[in-house]
């Protein structure tokens, strides 16, 4: 038996890389709607083999990505990519209320590993400079008035009707948008 070399040729593969992430360069406010834009390129030698993959957007409070502030979820890529082809994607995001200081967006392309790639370790890109966020206080709801009819000290008995009316006011620094709350009335 003779030892003969075996020549193996690797199949060319795609290699997705987030080449840029752009957030507003100037100060923004917590709760503000912003546009985030990123560019993803196929630096591999072959076409992508999936029509759709997901790009995940996250916001961190440090450049080393150790403190996650919010995961904004996944966004579909717009198309197949050939070698050296790119796409640019923009999304509207609402920053969380109650945060402040320097924040960093990170975009991870092919976040579910739907594509077989040359290099899976280079799928993340982040903004090159911190996005300064100015603190906006979160909403704060409190009851400002309560009336009861019939008014105390009138006696009421089991089965009698009592009307309770109250006013709730938001004294926080931002509106309560897209949220709901429950009211609870306790008798004592």
Coordinates of N, CA and C in Angstrom, one line a residue:
X1 N 0.9 -1.2 0.0 CA 0.0 0.0 0.0 C 0.9 1.2 0.0
X2 N 0.6 2.1 -0.9 CA 1.4 3.3 -1.0 C 0.6 4.5 -0.6
X3 N 1.3 5.4 0.1 CA 0.6 6.7 0.6 C 0.6 7.7 -0.5
X4 N -0.5 8.1 -1.0 CA -0.6 9.1 -2.1 C -1.3 10.3 -1.5
X5 N -0.9 11.5 -1.9 CA -1.6 12.7 -1.4 C -3.0 12.8 -2.0
X6 N -3.9 13.3 -1.2 CA -5.2 13.5 -1.6 C -5.4 15.0 -1.7
X7 N -5.8 15.5 -2.9 CA -6.0 16.9 -3.1 C -7.5 17.2 -2.8
X8 N -7.7 18.1 -1.9 CA -9.1 18.5 -1.6 C -9.3 20.0 -2.0
X9 N -10.3 20.2 -2.8 CA -10.6 21.6 -3.2 C -11.9 22.0 -2.4
X10 N -11.8 23.1 -1.7 CA -12.9 23.6 -0.9 C -13.9 24.3 -1.9
X11 N -15.1 24.1 -1.7 CA -16.1 24.8 -2.5 C -16.1 26.3 -2.1
X12 N -16.1 27.2 -3.0 CA -16.2 28.6 -2.6 C -17.5 28.9 -1.9
X13 N -17.4 29.7 -0.9 CA -18.5 30.1 -0.1 C -18.7 31.6 0.0
X14 N -19.9 32.0 0.4 CA -20.2 33.4 0.6 C -19.6 33.8 2.0
X15 N -19.4 35.1 2.2 CA -18.9 35.6 3.5 C -19.5 36.9 3.8
X16 N -20.6 37.0 4.6 CA -21.2 38.2 4.9 C -20.5 39.0 5.9
X17 N -20.4 40.3 5.7 CA -19.7 41.2 6.6 C -20.5 42.5 6.7
X18 N -20.8 43.0 7.9 CA -21.4 44.3 8.1 C -20.3 45.3 8.0
X19 N -20.3 46.1 6.9 CA -19.2 47.0 6.6 C -19.4 48.4 7.3
X20 N -20.6 48.8 7.6 CA -20.8 50.0 8.2 C -22.2 50.0 8.9
X21 N -22.2 50.8 10.0 CA -23.5 51.0 10.8 C -23.5 52.5 11.1
X22 N -24.6 53.2 10.7 CA -24.7 54.6 10.9 C -25.9 55.0 11.7
X23 N -25.7 55.6 12.8 CA -26.7 56.1 13.7 C -26.6 57.6 13.7
X24 N -27.6 58.4 14.3 CA -27.5 59.8 14.3 C -26.2 60.2 15.0
X25 N -25.4 61.1 14.4 CA -24.1 61.5 15.0 C -24.3 62.5 16.1
X26 N -25.4 63.2 16.2 CA -25.6 64.3 17.2 C -26.4 63.7 18.4
X27 N -26.5 64.4 19.4 CA -27.3 64.0 20.6 C -28.7 63.7 20.2
X28 N -29.3 62.7 20.8 CA -30.7 62.3 20.7 C -31.3 62.1 22.1
X29 N -32.6 62.0 22.1 CA -33.3 61.9 23.4 C -33.8 60.5 23.6
X30 N -33.8 60.0 24.8 CA -34.5 58.8 25.1 C -36.0 58.9 24.6
X31 N -36.5 57.9 24.0 CA -37.9 57.9 23.5 C -38.0 58.5 22.1
X32 N -36.9 59.0 21.5 CA -36.9 59.6 20.2 C -36.9 58.5 19.1
X33 N -37.6 58.8 18.0 CA -37.5 57.9 16.8 C -36.3 58.3 16.0
X34 N -35.5 57.3 15.6 CA -34.3 57.6 14.9 C -34.2 56.6 13.7
X35 N -33.4 56.9 12.7 CA -33.1 56.0 11.6 C -31.7 55.4 11.8
X36 N -31.7 54.1 11.7 CA -30.4 53.4 11.7 C -30.2 52.8 10.4
X37 N -29.0 52.9 9.8 CA -28.7 52.4 8.5 C -27.4 51.5 8.6
X38 N -27.4 50.4 7.9 CA -26.2 49.6 7.8 C -26.1 49.0 6.4
X39 N -24.8 48.6 6.2 CA -24.4 48.1 4.8 C -23.8 46.7 5.1
X40 N -24.3 45.7 4.4 CA -23.8 44.3 4.4 C -23.3 43.9 3.1
X41 N -22.1 43.4 3.0 CA -21.5 42.9 1.8 C -21.1 41.5 1.8
X42 N -21.1 40.8 0.7 CA -20.7 39.5 0.5 C -19.2 39.5 0.1
X43 N -18.3 39.3 1.0 CA -16.9 39.3 0.6 C -16.3 37.9 0.3
X44 N -17.3 37.0 0.1 CA -16.9 35.6 -0.3 C -16.7 35.5 -1.8
X45 N -16.5 34.2 -2.2 CA -16.3 33.9 -3.6 C -17.5 33.3 -4.3
X46 N -18.6 33.2 -3.6 CA -19.8 32.6 -4.1 C -21.1 33.3 -3.7
X47 N -22.1 33.1 -4.5 CA -23.4 33.7 -4.2 C -24.0 33.1 -2.9
X48 N -24.8 33.9 -2.2 CA -25.5 33.4 -1.0 C -26.5 32.4 -1.4
X49 N -26.7 31.3 -0.6 CA -27.5 30.2 -1.0 C -28.9 30.3 -0.4
X50 N -29.3 31.4 0.3 CA -30.6 31.5 0.9 C -31.2 32.8 0.4
X51 N -32.5 32.8 0.1 CA -33.1 34.0 -0.3 C -33.4 35.0 0.8
X52 N -33.4 34.5 2.0 CA -33.7 35.4 3.2 C -32.8 35.0 4.3
X53 N -32.3 36.0 5.0 CA -31.6 35.7 6.3 C -31.9 37.0 7.1
X54 N -31.7 36.9 8.4 CA -32.1 37.9 9.4 C -30.8 38.7 9.8
X55 N -31.0 40.1 9.9 CA -30.1 40.9 10.5 C -30.6 41.4 11.9
X56 N -29.9 41.2 12.9 CA -30.4 41.6 14.3 C -29.7 42.9 14.7
X57 N -30.5 43.8 15.3 CA -30.1 45.1 15.8 C -30.2 45.1 17.3
X58 N -29.0 45.5 17.9 CA -29.0 45.6 19.4 C -28.4 47.0 19.7
X59 N -28.7 47.4 20.9 CA -28.2 48.7 21.5 C -27.5 48.4 22.8
X60 N -26.2 48.8 22.9 CA -25.4 48.5 24.1 C -25.0 49.9 24.7
X61 N -24.7 49.8 26.0 CA -24.2 51.1 26.7 C -22.7 51.1 26.8
X62 N -22.0 50.2 26.2 CA -20.5 50.2 26.2 C -20.0 49.7 24.9
X63 N -18.8 50.1 24.4 CA -18.3 49.7 23.1 C -17.9 48.2 23.1
X64 N -17.7 47.6 24.2 CA -17.3 46.2 24.3 C -18.5 45.2 24.2
X65 N -19.7 45.8 24.1 CA -20.9 45.0 24.0 C -21.2 44.0 25.2
X66 N -20.9 44.5 26.4 CA -21.2 43.7 27.6 C -22.5 44.1 28.2
X67 N -23.0 45.3 28.0 CA -24.2 45.7 28.7 C -25.3 46.0 27.6
X68 N -26.2 45.0 27.4 CA -27.3 45.2 26.4 C -28.3 46.1 27.0
X69 N -28.7 47.1 26.3 CA -29.8 48.0 26.7 C -31.1 47.5 26.0
X70 N -31.1 47.2 24.8 CA -32.3 46.8 24.1 C -32.0 46.0 22.8
X71 N -32.7 44.9 22.6 CA -32.6 44.1 21.4 C -33.8 44.6 20.6
X72 N -33.6 45.2 19.4 CA -34.6 45.7 18.6 C -35.2 44.6 17.6
X73 N -34.6 43.4 17.7 CA -35.2 42.3 16.9 C -34.5 42.1 15.6
X74 N -35.1 41.3 14.7 CA -34.5 40.9 13.5 C -35.2 41.6 12.3
X75 N -34.5 41.8 11.2 CA -35.0 42.4 10.0 C -34.5 41.6 8.8
X76 N -35.4 41.3 7.9 CA -35.1 40.5 6.7 C -34.1 41.2 5.8
X77 N -33.2 40.5 5.2 CA -32.3 41.1 4.2 C -33.1 41.3 2.9
X78 N -32.8 42.2 2.0 CA -33.6 42.4 0.9 C -33.4 41.5 -0.3
X79 N -32.3 40.7 -0.4 CA -32.0 40.0 -1.6 C -30.8 39.0 -1.5
X80 N -30.7 38.1 -2.5 CA -29.5 37.3 -2.6 C -28.3 38.2 -2.8
X81 N -27.1 37.8 -2.5 CA -25.9 38.6 -2.8 C -24.9 37.8 -3.5
X82 N -24.4 38.3 -4.6 CA -23.3 37.7 -5.3 C -22.0 38.1 -4.7
X83 N -20.9 37.6 -5.2 CA -19.6 38.0 -4.7 C -19.4 39.5 -4.9
X84 N -18.9 40.2 -3.8 CA -18.7 41.6 -3.8 C -19.9 42.5 -4.0
X85 N -21.1 41.9 -3.8 CA -22.3 42.7 -3.9 C -22.7 43.1 -2.4
X86 N -23.4 44.2 -2.3 CA -23.8 44.7 -1.0 C -25.3 45.2 -1.0
X87 N -25.8 45.3 0.2 CA -27.1 45.9 0.3 C -27.1 46.9 1.5
X88 N -27.9 47.9 1.4 CA -28.0 48.9 2.5 C -29.4 48.8 3.0
X89 N -29.5 48.8 4.3 CA -30.9 48.7 4.9 C -31.0 49.8 6.0
X90 N -32.2 50.4 6.0 CA -32.5 51.4 7.0 C -33.8 51.1 7.7
X91 N -33.8 51.3 9.1 CA -35.0 51.0 9.9 C -35.2 52.2 10.8
X92 N -36.5 52.4 11.1 CA -36.9 53.4 12.1 C -37.0 52.7 13.4
X93 N -36.3 53.2 14.4 CA -36.3 52.6 15.8 C -36.7 53.7 16.8
X94 N -37.3 53.3 17.9 CA -37.6 54.3 19.0 C -36.7 53.9 20.1
X95 N -35.9 54.8 20.5 CA -34.9 54.6 21.6 C -35.7 54.4 22.9
X96 N -35.2 53.6 23.8 CA -35.8 53.4 25.1 C -35.8 54.7 25.9
X97 N -36.8 54.9 26.7 CA -36.9 56.1 27.6 C -36.2 55.7 28.9
X98 N -35.5 56.7 29.5 CA -34.9 56.5 30.8 C -33.4 56.1 30.7
X99 N -32.8 56.2 29.5 CA -31.4 55.9 29.3 C -30.7 57.2 29.0
X100 N -29.4 57.2 29.3 CA -28.6 58.4 29.0 C -27.1 58.0 28.8
X101 N -26.3 58.9 28.2 CA -24.9 58.6 28.0 C -24.6 58.1 26.6
X102 N -23.4 57.5 26.5 CA -23.0 57.0 25.2 C -23.6 55.6 25.0
X103 N -24.1 55.4 23.8 CA -24.7 54.1 23.4 C -24.2 53.7 22.0
X104 N -24.2 52.4 21.8 CA -23.6 51.8 20.6 C -24.5 50.8 19.9
X105 N -24.8 51.1 18.7 CA -25.6 50.1 17.9 C -24.7 49.0 17.3
X106 N -25.2 47.8 17.4 CA -24.5 46.7 16.8 C -25.5 45.9 15.9
X107 N -25.0 45.6 14.6 CA -25.9 44.9 13.7 C -25.1 43.6 13.4
X108 N -25.9 42.5 13.6 CA -25.3 41.1 13.3 C -26.1 40.6 12.1
X109 N -25.4 40.4 11.0 CA -26.0 39.8 9.8 C -26.1 38.3 9.9
X110 N -27.0 37.7 9.2 CA -27.2 36.2 9.3 C -27.2 35.8 10.8
X111 N -28.0 36.5 11.6 CA -28.0 36.2 13.0 C -28.5 34.8 13.4
X112 N -29.2 34.1 12.5 CA -29.7 32.8 12.8 C -28.8 31.7 12.1
X113 N -27.7 32.1 11.5 CA -26.8 31.2 10.8 C -27.5 30.4 9.7
X114 N -28.4 31.1 8.9 CA -29.1 30.5 7.8 C -28.2 30.2 6.6
X115 N -27.1 30.9 6.5 CA -26.1 30.7 5.4 C -24.9 29.9 5.9
X116 N -24.4 29.1 5.0 CA -23.1 28.4 5.3 C -22.1 29.4 4.7
X117 N -21.2 29.9 5.6 CA -20.2 30.9 5.1 C -18.8 30.5 5.4
X118 N -17.9 31.2 4.7 CA -16.5 31.0 4.9 C -16.1 31.3 6.4
X119 N -16.6 32.4 6.9 CA -16.2 32.9 8.2 C -17.5 33.4 8.9
X120 N -17.9 32.8 10.0 CA -19.0 33.2 10.8 C -18.7 34.3 11.8
X121 N -17.4 34.4 12.1 CA -17.0 35.3 13.2 C -17.0 36.8 12.8
X122 N -17.2 37.1 11.6 CA -17.1 38.5 11.1 C -18.5 39.1 10.7
X123 N -19.5 38.6 11.3 CA -20.9 39.0 10.9 C -21.4 40.2 11.7
X124 N -20.6 40.7 12.6 CA -21.1 41.9 13.4 C -20.4 43.1 13.0
X125 N -21.1 44.2 13.0 CA -20.6 45.5 12.8 C -21.2 46.5 13.7
X126 N -20.5 47.5 14.1 CA -21.1 48.5 15.0 C -20.7 49.9 14.6
X127 N -21.4 50.9 15.2 CA -21.1 52.3 14.9 C -19.7 52.6 15.3
X128 N -19.1 53.5 14.6 CA -17.7 53.8 14.8 C -17.6 54.8 16.0
X129 N -18.6 55.6 16.2 CA -18.6 56.5 17.4 C -19.9 56.4 18.2
X130 N -19.8 56.7 19.4 CA -20.9 56.6 20.4 C -22.0 57.5 19.9
X131 N -23.2 57.1 20.2 CA -24.4 58.0 20.0 C -24.8 58.5 21.4
X132 N -24.6 59.9 21.6 CA -25.0 60.4 22.9 C -26.5 60.5 23.1
X133 N -27.0 60.0 24.2 CA -28.4 60.0 24.5 C -28.7 60.9 25.7
X134 N -29.6 61.8 25.6 CA -30.0 62.7 26.6 C -31.1 62.0 27.4
X135 N -31.0 62.1 28.7 CA -32.0 61.4 29.6 C -33.4 62.1 29.4
X136 N -34.4 61.3 29.3 CA -35.8 61.7 29.4 C -36.5 60.8 30.4
X137 N -37.1 61.4 31.4 CA -37.7 60.6 32.5 C -38.9 59.7 31.9
X138 N -39.0 58.5 32.4 CA -40.1 57.7 31.9 C -41.4 58.2 32.4
X139 N -42.5 57.7 31.8 CA -43.9 58.1 32.2 C -44.0 57.7 33.7
X140 N -44.8 58.5 34.4 CA -45.1 58.2 35.8 C -46.6 58.6 36.0
X141 N -47.4 57.6 36.3 CA -48.8 57.8 36.5 C -49.2 57.8 38.0
X142 N -50.0 58.8 38.3 CA -50.5 58.8 39.7 C -52.0 59.3 39.7
X143 N -52.7 58.9 40.7 CA -54.1 59.3 40.8 C -54.1 60.7 41.4
X144 N -54.8 61.7 40.8 CA -54.8 63.0 41.3 C -56.1 63.3 42.0
X145 N -57.2 62.6 41.7 CA -58.5 62.8 42.5 C -59.3 61.6 42.4
X146 N -60.2 61.4 43.5 CA -61.1 60.3 43.6 C -62.4 60.9 44.2
X147 N -63.5 60.5 43.6 CA -64.8 60.9 44.1 C -65.7 59.7 44.2
X148 N -66.5 59.6 45.3 CA -67.4 58.5 45.5 C -68.8 59.0 45.6
X149 N -69.8 58.4 45.0 CA -71.2 58.8 45.1 C -72.0 57.6 45.4
X150 N -72.8 57.6 46.5 CA -73.0 58.7 47.4 C -71.7 58.9 48.2
X151 N -71.5 60.2 48.6 CA -70.3 60.6 49.3 C -70.4 60.1 50.7
X152 N -69.2 59.7 51.2 CA -69.1 59.4 52.6 C -69.5 60.6 53.5
X153 N -70.1 60.4 54.6 CA -70.3 59.2 55.4 C -71.6 58.5 55.2
X154 N -72.2 58.7 54.0 CA -73.5 58.1 53.7 C -73.3 56.5 53.8
X155 N -74.2 55.9 54.4 CA -74.1 54.4 54.5 C -74.6 53.8 53.2
X156 N -73.9 52.7 52.9 CA -74.4 51.9 51.7 C -74.4 50.4 52.2
X157 N -75.3 49.7 51.6 CA -75.5 48.3 52.0 C -75.1 47.4 50.8
X158 N -74.9 46.1 51.1 CA -74.6 45.2 50.1 C -75.7 45.2 49.0
X159 N -75.4 45.3 47.8 CA -76.3 45.3 46.7 C -76.6 46.8 46.2
X160 N -76.3 47.8 47.1 CA -76.4 49.2 46.7 C -75.4 49.5 45.6
X161 N -75.8 50.5 44.8 CA -74.8 50.9 43.7 C -74.0 52.1 44.3
X162 N -72.7 52.0 44.0 CA -71.7 53.1 44.3 C -71.0 53.5 43.1
X163 N -70.9 54.8 42.8 CA -70.1 55.2 41.7 C -68.8 55.8 42.1
X164 N -67.7 55.3 41.5 CA -66.3 55.8 41.9 C -65.8 56.4 40.6
X165 N -65.3 57.6 40.7 CA -64.7 58.3 39.6 C -63.3 58.8 40.0
X166 N -62.3 58.6 39.1 CA -61.0 59.0 39.5 C -60.3 59.6 38.2
X167 N -59.2 60.4 38.5 CA -58.4 61.0 37.5 C -57.0 60.5 37.6
X168 N -56.4 60.1 36.5 CA -55.0 59.7 36.5 C -54.2 60.7 35.6
X169 N -53.1 61.1 36.1 CA -52.3 62.1 35.4 C -50.8 61.5 35.2
X170 N -50.3 61.7 34.0 CA -48.9 61.4 33.8 C -48.0 62.6 34.1
X171 N -47.2 62.5 35.2 CA -46.3 63.6 35.5 C -44.9 63.2 35.2
X172 N -44.7 62.2 34.4 CA -43.3 61.8 34.0 C -42.9 62.7 32.9
X173 N -41.7 62.4 32.4 CA -41.1 63.2 31.3 C -41.4 62.8 29.9
X174 N -42.2 61.7 29.7 CA -42.5 61.3 28.4 C -43.9 60.7 28.3
X175 N -44.5 60.7 27.1 CA -45.9 60.2 27.0 C -45.9 58.6 27.2
X176 N -47.0 58.1 27.5 CA -47.3 56.7 27.6 C -47.9 56.3 26.3
X177 N -47.0 55.8 25.4 CA -47.5 55.5 24.0 C -47.4 54.0 23.9
X178 N -48.5 53.4 23.3 CA -48.5 52.0 23.0 C -48.5 51.1 24.2
X179 N -48.8 51.6 25.3 CA -48.9 50.7 26.5 C -50.3 50.8 27.1
X180 N -50.6 49.9 28.0 CA -51.9 50.0 28.7 C -51.6 49.6 30.2
X181 N -52.5 50.0 31.0 CA -52.4 49.7 32.4 C -53.7 49.3 32.9
X182 N -53.8 48.6 34.1 CA -55.0 48.2 34.7 C -55.3 49.1 35.9
X183 N -56.6 49.4 36.1 CA -57.0 50.1 37.3 C -57.5 49.1 38.3
X184 N -57.2 49.3 39.6 CA -57.7 48.4 40.6 C -58.3 49.3 41.7
X185 N -59.6 48.9 42.1 CA -60.3 49.6 43.2 C -60.4 48.7 44.4
X186 N -59.9 49.1 45.5 CA -60.0 48.3 46.7 C -61.0 49.0 47.7
X187 N -61.9 48.3 48.3 CA -62.8 48.8 49.3 C -62.3 48.3 50.7
X188 N -62.3 49.2 51.6 CA -61.9 48.8 53.0 C -62.8 49.4 54.0

